[in-house]
PDB file of N, CA, C and O in Angstrom:
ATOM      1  N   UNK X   1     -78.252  20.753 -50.972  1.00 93.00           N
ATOM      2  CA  UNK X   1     -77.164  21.186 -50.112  1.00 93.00           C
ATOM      3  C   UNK X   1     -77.360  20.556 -48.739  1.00 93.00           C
ATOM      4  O   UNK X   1     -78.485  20.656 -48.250  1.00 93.00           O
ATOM      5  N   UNK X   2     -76.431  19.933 -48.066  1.00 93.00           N
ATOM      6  CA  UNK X   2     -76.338  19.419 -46.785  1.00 93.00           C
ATOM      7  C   UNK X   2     -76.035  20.629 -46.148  1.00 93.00           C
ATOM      8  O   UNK X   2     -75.355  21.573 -46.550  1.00 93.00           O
ATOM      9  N   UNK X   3     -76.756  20.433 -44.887  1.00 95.00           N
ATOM     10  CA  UNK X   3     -76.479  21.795 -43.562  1.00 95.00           C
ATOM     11  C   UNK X   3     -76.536  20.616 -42.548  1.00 95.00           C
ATOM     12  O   UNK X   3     -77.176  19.569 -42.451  1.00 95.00           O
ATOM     13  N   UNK X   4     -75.480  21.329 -41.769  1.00 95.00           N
ATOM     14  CA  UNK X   4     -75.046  20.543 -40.262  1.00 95.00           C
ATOM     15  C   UNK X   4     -74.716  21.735 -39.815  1.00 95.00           C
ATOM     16  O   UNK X   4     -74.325  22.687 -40.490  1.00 95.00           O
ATOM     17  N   UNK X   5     -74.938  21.664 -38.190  1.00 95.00           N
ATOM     18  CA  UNK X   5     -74.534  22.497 -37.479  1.00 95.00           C
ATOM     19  C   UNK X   5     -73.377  21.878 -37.001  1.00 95.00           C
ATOM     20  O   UNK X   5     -73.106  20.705 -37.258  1.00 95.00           O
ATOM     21  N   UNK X   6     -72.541  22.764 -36.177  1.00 95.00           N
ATOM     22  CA  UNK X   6     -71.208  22.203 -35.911  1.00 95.00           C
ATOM     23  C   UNK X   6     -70.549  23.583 -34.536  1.00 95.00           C
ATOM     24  O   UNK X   6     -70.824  24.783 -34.533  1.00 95.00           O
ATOM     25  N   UNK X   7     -69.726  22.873 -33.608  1.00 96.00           N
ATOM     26  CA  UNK X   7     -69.715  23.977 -32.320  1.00 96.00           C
ATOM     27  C   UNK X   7     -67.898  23.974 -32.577  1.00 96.00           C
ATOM     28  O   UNK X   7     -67.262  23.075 -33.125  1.00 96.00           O
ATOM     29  N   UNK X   8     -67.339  25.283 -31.988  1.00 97.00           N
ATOM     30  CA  UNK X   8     -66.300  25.334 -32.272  1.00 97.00           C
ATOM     31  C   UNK X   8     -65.547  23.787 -31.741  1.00 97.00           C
ATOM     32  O   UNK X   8     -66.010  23.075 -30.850  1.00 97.00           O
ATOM     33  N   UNK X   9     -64.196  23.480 -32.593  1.00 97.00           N
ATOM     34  CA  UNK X   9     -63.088  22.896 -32.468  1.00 97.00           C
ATOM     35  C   UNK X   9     -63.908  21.554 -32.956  1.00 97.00           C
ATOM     36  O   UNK X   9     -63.187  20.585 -32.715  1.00 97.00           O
ATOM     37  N   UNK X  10     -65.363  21.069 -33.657  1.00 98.00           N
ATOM     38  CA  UNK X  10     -65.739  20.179 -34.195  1.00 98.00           C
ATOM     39  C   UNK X  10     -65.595  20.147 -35.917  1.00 98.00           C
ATOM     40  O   UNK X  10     -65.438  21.119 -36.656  1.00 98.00           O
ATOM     41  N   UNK X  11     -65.650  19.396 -36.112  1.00 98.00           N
ATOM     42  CA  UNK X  11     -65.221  18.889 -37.316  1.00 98.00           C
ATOM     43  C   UNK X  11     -66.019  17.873 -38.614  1.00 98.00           C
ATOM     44  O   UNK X  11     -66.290  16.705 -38.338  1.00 98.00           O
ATOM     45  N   UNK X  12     -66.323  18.393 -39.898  1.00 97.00           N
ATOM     46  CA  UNK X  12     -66.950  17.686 -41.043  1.00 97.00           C
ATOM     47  C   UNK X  12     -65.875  16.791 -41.934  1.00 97.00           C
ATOM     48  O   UNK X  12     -64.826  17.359 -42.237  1.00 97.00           O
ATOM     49  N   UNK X  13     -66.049  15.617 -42.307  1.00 97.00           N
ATOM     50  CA  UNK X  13     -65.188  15.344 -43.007  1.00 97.00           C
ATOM     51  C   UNK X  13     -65.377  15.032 -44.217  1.00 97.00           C
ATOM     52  O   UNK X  13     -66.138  14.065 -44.183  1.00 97.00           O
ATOM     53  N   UNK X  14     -65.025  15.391 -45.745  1.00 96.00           N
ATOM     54  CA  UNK X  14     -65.880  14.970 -46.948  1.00 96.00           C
ATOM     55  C   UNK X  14     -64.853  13.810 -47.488  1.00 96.00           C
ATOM     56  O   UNK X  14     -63.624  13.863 -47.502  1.00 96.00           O
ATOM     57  N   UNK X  15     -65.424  13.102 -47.783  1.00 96.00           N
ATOM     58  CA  UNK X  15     -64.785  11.843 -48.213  1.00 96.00           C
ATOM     59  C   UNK X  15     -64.131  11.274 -46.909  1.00 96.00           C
ATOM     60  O   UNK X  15     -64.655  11.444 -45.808  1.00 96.00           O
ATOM     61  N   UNK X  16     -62.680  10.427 -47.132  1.00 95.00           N
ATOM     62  CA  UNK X  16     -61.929  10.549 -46.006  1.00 95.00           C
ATOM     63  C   UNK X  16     -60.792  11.114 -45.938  1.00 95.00           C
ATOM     64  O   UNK X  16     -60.080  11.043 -44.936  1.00 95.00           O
ATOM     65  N   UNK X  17     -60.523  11.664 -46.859  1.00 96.00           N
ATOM     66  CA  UNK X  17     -59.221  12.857 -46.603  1.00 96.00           C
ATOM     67  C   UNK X  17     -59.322  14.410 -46.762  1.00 96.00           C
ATOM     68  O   UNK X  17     -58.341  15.083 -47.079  1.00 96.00           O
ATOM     69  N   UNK X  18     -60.762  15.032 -46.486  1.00 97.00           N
ATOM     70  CA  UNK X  18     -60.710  16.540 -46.332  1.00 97.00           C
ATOM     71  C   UNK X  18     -61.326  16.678 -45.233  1.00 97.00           C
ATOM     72  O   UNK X  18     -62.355  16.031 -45.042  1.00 97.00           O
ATOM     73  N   UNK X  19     -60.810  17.588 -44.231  1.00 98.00           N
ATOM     74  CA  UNK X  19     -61.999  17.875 -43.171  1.00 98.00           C
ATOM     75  C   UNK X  19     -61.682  19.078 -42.739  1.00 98.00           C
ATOM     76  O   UNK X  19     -60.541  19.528 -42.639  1.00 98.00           O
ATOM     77  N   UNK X  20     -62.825  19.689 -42.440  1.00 97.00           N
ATOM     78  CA  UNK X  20     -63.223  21.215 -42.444  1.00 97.00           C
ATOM     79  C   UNK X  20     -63.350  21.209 -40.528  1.00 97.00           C
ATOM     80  O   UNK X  20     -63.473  20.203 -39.831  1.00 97.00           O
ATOM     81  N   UNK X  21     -63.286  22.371 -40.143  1.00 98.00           N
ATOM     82  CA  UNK X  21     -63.115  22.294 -38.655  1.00 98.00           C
ATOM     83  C   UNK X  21     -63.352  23.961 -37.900  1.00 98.00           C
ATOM     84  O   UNK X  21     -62.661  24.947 -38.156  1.00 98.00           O
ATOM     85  N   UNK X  22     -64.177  23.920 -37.216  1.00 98.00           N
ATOM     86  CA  UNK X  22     -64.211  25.246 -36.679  1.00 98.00           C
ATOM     87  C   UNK X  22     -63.273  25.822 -35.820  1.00 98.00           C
ATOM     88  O   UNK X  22     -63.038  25.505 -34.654  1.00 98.00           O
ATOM     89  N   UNK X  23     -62.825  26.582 -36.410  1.00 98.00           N
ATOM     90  CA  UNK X  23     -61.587  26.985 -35.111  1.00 98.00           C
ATOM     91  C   UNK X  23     -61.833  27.921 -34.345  1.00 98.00           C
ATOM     92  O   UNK X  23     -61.325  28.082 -33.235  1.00 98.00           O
ATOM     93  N   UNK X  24     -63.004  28.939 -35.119  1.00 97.00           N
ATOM     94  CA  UNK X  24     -63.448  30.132 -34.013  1.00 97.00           C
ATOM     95  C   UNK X  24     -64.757  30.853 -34.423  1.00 97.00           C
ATOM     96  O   UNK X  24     -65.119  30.907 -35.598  1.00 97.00           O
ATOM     97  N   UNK X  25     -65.390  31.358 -33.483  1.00 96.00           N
ATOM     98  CA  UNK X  25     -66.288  31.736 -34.092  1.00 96.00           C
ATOM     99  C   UNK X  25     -66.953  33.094 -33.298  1.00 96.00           C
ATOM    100  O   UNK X  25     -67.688  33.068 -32.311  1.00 96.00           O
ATOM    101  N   UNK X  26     -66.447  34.317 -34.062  1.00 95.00           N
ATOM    102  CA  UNK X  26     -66.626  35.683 -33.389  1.00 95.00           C
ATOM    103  C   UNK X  26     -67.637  36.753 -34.069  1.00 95.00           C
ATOM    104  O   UNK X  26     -67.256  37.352 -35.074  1.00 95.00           O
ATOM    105  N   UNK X  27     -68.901  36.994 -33.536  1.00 94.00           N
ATOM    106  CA  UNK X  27     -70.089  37.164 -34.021  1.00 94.00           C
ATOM    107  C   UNK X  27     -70.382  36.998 -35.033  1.00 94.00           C
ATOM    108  O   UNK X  27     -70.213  35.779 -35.057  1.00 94.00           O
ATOM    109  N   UNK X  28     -70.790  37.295 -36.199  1.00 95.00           N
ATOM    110  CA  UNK X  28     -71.342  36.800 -37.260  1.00 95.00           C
ATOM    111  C   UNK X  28     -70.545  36.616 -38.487  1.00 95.00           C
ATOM    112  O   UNK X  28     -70.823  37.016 -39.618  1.00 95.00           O
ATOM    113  N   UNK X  29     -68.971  35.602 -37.889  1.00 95.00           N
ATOM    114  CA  UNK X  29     -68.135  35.072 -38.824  1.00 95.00           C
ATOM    115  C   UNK X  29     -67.451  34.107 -37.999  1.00 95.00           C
ATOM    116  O   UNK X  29     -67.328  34.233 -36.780  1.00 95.00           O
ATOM    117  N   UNK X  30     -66.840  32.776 -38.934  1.00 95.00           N
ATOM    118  CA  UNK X  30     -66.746  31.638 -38.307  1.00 95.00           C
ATOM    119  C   UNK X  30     -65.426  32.016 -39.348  1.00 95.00           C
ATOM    120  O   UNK X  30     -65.393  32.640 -40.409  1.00 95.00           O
ATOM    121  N   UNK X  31     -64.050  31.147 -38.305  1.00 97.00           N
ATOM    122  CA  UNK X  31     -63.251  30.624 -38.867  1.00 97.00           C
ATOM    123  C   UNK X  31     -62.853  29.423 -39.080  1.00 97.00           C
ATOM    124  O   UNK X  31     -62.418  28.854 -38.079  1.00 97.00           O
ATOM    125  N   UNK X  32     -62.851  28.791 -40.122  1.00 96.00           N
ATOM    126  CA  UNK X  32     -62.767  27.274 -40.605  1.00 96.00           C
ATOM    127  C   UNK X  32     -61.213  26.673 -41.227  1.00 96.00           C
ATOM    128  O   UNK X  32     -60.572  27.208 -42.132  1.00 96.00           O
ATOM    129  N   UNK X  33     -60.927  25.751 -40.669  1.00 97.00           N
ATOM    130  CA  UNK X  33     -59.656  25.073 -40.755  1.00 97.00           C
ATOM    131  C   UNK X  33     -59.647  24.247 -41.650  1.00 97.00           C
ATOM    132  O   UNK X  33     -60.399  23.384 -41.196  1.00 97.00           O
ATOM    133  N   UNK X  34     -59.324  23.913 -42.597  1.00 97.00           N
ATOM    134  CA  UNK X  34     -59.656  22.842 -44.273  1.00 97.00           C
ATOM    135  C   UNK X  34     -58.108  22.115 -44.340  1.00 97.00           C
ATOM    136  O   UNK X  34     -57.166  22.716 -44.856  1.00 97.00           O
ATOM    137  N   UNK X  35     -57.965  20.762 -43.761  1.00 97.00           N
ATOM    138  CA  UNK X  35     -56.937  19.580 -44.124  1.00 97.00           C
ATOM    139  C   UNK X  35     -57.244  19.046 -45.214  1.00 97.00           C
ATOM    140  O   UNK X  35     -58.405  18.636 -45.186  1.00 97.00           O
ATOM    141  N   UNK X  36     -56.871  18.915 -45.899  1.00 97.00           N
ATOM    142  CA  UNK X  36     -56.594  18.314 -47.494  1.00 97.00           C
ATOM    143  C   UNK X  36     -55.555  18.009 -48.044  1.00 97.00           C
ATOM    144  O   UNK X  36     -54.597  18.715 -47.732  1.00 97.00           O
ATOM    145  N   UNK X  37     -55.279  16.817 -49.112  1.00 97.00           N
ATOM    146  CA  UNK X  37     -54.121  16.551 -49.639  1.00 97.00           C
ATOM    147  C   UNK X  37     -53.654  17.679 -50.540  1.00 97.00           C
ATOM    148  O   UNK X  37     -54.445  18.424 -51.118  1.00 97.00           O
ATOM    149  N   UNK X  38     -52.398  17.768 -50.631  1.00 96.00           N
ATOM    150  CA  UNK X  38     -51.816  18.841 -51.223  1.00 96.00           C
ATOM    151  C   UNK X  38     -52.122  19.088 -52.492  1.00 96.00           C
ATOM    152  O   UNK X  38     -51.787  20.187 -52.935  1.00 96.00           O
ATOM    153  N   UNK X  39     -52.850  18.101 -53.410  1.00 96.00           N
ATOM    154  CA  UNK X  39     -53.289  18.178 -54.595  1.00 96.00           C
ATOM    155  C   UNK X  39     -54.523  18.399 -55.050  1.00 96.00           C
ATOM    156  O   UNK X  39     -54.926  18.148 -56.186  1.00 96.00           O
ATOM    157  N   UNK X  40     -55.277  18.988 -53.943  1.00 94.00           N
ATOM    158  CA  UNK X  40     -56.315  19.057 -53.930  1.00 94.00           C
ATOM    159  C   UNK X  40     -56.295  20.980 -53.394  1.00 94.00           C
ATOM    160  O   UNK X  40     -55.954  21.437 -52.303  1.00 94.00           O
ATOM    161  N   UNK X  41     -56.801  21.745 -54.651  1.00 92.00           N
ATOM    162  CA  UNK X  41     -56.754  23.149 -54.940  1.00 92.00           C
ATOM    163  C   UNK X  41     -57.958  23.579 -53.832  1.00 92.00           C
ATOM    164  O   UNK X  41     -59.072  23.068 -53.947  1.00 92.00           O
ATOM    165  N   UNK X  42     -57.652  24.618 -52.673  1.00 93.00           N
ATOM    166  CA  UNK X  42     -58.924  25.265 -52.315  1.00 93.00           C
ATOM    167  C   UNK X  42     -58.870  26.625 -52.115  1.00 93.00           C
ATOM    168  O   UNK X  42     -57.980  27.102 -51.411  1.00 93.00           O
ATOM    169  N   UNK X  43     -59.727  27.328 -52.656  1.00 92.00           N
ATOM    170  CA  UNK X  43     -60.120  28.637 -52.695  1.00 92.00           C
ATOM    171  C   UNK X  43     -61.295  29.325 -52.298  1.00 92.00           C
ATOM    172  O   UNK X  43     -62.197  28.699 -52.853  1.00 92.00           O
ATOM    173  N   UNK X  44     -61.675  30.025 -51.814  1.00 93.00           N
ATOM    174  CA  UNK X  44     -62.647  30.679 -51.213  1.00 93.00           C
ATOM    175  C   UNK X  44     -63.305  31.248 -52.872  1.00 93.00           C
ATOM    176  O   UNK X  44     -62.694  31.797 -53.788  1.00 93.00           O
ATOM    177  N   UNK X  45     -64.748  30.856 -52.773  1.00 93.00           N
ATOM    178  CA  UNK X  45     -65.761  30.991 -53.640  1.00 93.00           C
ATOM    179  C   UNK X  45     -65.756  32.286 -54.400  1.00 93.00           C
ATOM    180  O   UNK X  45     -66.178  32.193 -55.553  1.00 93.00           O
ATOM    181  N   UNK X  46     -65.427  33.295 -54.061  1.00 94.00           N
ATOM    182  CA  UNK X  46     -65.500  34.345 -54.777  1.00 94.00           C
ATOM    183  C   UNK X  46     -63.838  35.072 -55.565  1.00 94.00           C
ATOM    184  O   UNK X  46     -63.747  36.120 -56.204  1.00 94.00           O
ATOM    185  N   UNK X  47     -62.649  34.025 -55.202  1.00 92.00           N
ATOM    186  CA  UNK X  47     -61.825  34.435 -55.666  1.00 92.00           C
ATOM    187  C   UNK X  47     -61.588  33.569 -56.299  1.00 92.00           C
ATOM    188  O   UNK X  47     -60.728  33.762 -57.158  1.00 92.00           O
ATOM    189  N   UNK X  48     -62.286  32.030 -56.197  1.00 91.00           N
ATOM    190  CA  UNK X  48     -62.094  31.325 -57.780  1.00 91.00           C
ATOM    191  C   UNK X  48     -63.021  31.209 -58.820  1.00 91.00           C
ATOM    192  O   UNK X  48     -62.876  30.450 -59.778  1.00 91.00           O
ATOM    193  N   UNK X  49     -64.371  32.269 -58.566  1.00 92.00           N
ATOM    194  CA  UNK X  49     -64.863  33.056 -59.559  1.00 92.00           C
ATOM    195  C   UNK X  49     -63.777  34.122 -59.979  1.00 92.00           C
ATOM    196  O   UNK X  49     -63.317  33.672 -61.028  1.00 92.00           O
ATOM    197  N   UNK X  50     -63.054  35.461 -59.650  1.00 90.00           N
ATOM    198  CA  UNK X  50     -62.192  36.092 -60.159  1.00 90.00           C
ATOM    199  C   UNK X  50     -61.269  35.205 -60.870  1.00 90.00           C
ATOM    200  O   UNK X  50     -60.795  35.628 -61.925  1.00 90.00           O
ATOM    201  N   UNK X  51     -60.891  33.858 -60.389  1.00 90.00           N
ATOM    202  CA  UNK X  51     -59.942  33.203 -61.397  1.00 90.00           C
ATOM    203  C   UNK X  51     -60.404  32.848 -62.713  1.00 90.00           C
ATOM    204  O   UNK X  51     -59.788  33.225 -63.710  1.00 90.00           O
ATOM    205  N   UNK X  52     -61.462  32.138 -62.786  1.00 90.00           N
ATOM    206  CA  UNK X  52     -62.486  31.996 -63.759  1.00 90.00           C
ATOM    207  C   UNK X  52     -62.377  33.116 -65.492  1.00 90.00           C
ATOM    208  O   UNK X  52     -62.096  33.076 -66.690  1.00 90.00           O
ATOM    209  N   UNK X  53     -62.929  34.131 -64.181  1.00 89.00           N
ATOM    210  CA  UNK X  53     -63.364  35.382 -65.269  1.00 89.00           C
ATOM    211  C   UNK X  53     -62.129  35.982 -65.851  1.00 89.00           C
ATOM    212  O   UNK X  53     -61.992  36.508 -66.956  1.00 89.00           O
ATOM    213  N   UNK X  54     -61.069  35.767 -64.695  1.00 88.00           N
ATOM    214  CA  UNK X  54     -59.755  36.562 -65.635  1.00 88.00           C
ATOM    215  C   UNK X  54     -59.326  35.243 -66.762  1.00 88.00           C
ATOM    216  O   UNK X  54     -59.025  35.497 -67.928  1.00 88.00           O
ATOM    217  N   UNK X  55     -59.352  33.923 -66.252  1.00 84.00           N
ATOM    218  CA  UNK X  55     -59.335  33.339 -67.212  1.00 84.00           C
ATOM    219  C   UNK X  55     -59.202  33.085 -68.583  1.00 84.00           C
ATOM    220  O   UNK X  55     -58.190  32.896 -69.257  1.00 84.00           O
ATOM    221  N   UNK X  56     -61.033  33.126 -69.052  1.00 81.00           N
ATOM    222  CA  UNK X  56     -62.199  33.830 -69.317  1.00 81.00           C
ATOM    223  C   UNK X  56     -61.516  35.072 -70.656  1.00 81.00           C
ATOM    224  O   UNK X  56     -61.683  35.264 -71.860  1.00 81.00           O
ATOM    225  N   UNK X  57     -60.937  35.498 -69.855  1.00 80.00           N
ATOM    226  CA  UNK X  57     -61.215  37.190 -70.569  1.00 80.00           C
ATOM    227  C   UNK X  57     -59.228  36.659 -71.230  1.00 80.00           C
ATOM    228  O   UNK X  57     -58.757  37.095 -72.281  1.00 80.00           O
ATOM    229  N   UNK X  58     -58.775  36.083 -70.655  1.00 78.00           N
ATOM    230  CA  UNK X  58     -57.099  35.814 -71.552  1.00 78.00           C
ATOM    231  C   UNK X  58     -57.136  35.131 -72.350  1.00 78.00           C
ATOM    232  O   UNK X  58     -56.298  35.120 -73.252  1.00 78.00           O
ATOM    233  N   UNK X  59     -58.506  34.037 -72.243  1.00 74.00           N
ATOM    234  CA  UNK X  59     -58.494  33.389 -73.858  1.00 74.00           C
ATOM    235  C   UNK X  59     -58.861  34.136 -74.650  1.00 74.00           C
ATOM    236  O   UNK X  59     -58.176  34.490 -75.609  1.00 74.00           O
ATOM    237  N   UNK X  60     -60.324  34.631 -74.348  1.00 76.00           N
ATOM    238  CA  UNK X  60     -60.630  35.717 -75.828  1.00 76.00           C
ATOM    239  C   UNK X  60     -59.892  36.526 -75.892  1.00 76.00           C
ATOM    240  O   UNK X  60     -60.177  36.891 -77.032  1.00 76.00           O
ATOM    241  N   UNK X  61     -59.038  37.230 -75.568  1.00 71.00           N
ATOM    242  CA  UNK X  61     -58.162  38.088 -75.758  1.00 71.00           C
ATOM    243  C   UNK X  61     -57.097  37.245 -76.948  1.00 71.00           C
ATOM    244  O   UNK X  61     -56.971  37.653 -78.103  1.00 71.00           O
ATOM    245  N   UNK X  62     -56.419  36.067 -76.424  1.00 70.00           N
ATOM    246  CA  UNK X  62     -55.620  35.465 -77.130  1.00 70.00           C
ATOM    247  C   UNK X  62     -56.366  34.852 -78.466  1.00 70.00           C
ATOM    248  O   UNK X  62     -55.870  34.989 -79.584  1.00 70.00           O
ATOM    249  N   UNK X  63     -57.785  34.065 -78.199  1.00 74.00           N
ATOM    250  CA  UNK X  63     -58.458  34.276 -79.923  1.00 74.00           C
ATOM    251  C   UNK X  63     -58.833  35.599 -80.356  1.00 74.00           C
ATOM    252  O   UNK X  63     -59.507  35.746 -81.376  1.00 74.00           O
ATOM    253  N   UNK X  64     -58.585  36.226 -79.906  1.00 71.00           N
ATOM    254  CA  UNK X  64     -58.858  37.576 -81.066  1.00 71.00           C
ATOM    255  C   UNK X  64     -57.641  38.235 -81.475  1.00 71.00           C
ATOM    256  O   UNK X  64     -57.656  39.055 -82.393  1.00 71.00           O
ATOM    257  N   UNK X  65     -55.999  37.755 -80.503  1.00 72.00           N
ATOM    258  CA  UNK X  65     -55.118  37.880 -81.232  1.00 72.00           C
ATOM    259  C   UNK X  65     -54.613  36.924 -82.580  1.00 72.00           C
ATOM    260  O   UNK X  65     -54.191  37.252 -83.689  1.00 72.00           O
ATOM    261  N   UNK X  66     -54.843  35.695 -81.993  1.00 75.00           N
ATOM    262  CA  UNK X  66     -54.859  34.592 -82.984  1.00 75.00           C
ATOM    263  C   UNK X  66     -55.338  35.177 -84.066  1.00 75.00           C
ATOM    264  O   UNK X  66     -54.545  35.554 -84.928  1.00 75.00           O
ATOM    265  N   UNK X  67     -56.799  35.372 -84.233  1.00 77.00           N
ATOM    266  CA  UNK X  67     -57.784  35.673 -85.516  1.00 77.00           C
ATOM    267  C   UNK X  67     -56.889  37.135 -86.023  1.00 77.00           C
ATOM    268  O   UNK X  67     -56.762  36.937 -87.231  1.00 77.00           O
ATOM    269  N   UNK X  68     -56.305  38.303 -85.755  1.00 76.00           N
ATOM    270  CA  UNK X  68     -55.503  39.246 -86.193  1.00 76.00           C
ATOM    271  C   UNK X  68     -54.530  38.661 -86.688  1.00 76.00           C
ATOM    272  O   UNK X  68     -54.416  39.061 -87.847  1.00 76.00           O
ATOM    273  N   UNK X  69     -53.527  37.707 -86.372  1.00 77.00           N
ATOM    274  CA  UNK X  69     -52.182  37.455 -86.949  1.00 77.00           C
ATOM    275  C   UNK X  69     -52.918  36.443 -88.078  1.00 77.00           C
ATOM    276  O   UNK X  69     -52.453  36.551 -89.212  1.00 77.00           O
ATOM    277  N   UNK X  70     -54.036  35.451 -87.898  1.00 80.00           N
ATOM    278  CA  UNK X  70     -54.129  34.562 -89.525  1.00 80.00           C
ATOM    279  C   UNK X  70     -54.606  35.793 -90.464  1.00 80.00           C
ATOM    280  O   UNK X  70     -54.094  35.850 -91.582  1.00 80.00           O
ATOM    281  N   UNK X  71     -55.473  36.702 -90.124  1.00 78.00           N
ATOM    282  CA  UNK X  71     -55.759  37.555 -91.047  1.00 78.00           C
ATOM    283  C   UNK X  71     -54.401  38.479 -91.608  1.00 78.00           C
ATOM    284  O   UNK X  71     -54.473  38.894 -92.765  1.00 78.00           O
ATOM    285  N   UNK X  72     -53.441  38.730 -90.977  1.00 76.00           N
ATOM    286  CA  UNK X  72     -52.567  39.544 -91.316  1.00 76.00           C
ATOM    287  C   UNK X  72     -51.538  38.611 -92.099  1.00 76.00           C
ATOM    288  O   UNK X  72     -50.636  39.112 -92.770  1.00 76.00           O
ATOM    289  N   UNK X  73     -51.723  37.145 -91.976  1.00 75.00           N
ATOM    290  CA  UNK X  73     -50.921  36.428 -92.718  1.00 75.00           C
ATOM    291  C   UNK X  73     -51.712  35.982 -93.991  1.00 75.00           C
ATOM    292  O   UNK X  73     -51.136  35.702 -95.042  1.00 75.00           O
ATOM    293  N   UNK X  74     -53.244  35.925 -93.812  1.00 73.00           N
ATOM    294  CA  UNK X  74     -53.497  35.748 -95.082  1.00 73.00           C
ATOM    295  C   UNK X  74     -53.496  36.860 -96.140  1.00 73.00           C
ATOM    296  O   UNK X  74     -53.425  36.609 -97.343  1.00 73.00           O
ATOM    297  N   UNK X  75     -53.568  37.952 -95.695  1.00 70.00           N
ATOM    298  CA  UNK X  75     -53.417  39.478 -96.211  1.00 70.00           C
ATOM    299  C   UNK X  75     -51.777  39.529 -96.970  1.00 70.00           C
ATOM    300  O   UNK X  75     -51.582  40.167 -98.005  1.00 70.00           O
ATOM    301  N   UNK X  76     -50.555  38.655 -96.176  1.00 68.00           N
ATOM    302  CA  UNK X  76     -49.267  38.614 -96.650  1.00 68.00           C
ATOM    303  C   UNK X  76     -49.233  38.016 -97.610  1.00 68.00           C
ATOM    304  O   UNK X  76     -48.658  38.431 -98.617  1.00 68.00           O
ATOM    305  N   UNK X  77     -49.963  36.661 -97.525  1.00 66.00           N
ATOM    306  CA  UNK X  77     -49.989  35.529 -98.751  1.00 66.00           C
ATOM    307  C   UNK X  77     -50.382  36.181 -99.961  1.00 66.00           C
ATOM    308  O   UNK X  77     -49.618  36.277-100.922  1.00 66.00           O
ATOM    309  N   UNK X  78     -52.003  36.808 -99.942  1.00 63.00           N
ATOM    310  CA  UNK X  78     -52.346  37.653-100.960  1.00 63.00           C
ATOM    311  C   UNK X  78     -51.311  38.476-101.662  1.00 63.00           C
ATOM    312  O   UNK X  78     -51.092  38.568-102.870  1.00 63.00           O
ATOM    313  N   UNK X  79     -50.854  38.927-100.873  1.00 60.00           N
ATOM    314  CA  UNK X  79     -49.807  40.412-101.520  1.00 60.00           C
ATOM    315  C   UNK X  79     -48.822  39.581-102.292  1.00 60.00           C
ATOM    316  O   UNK X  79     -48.484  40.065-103.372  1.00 60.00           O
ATOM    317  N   UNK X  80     -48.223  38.270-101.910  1.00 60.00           N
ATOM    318  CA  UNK X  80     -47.069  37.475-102.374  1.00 60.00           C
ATOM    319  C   UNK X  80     -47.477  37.355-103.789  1.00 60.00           C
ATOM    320  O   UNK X  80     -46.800  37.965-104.616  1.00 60.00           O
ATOM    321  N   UNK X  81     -48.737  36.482-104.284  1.00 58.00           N
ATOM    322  CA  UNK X  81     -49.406  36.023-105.068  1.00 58.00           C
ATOM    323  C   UNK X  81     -49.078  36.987-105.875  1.00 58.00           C
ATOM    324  O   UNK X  81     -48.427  36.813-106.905  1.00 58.00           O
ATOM    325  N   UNK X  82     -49.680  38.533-105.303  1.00 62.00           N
ATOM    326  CA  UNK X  82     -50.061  39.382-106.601  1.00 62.00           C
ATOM    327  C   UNK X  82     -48.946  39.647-107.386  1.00 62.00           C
ATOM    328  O   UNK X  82     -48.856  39.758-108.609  1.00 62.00           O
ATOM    329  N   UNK X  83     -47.765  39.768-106.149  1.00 59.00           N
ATOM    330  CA  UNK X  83     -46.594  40.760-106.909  1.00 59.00           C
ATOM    331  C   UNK X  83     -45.905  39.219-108.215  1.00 59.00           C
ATOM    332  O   UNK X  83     -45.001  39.450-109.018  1.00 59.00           O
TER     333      UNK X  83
END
């Protein structure tokens, strides 16, 4: 991990089109200014973990609906067969 210090209204730049910028800084929280191209997604670390996990939890939800409807269709097929 790179650490730089940085004083308000100074500025990091990653690559050459994102740069991060202090805009204020009131006891033990800094506010940071992030320019980036519009196609470029940013989220604060702990709410694109919540994106993740809800994610996460709508696929298995949707394979375990999946796996109910082939079973309930192979259960239909069976019944077809018998009658």
């Amino acid at each position: 991990m790179l650490v730089l210090s940085r004083k308000k209204n100074e500025s990091i730049l990653i690559g050459s089109d994102i740069e991060v910028k202090i805009l204020a800084i009131e006891g033990d929280q800094i506010k940071l200014g992030v320019a980036a191209p519009s196609d470029i997604e940013i989220y604060r670390k702990e709410l694109y973990e919540d994106i993740l996990k809800e994610n996460n939890q709508a696929a298995t939800i949707s394979i375990d609906v999946l796996e109910l409807l082939q079973k309930s269709n192979e259960n239909k097929q069976t019944d077809s067969l018998e009658d």
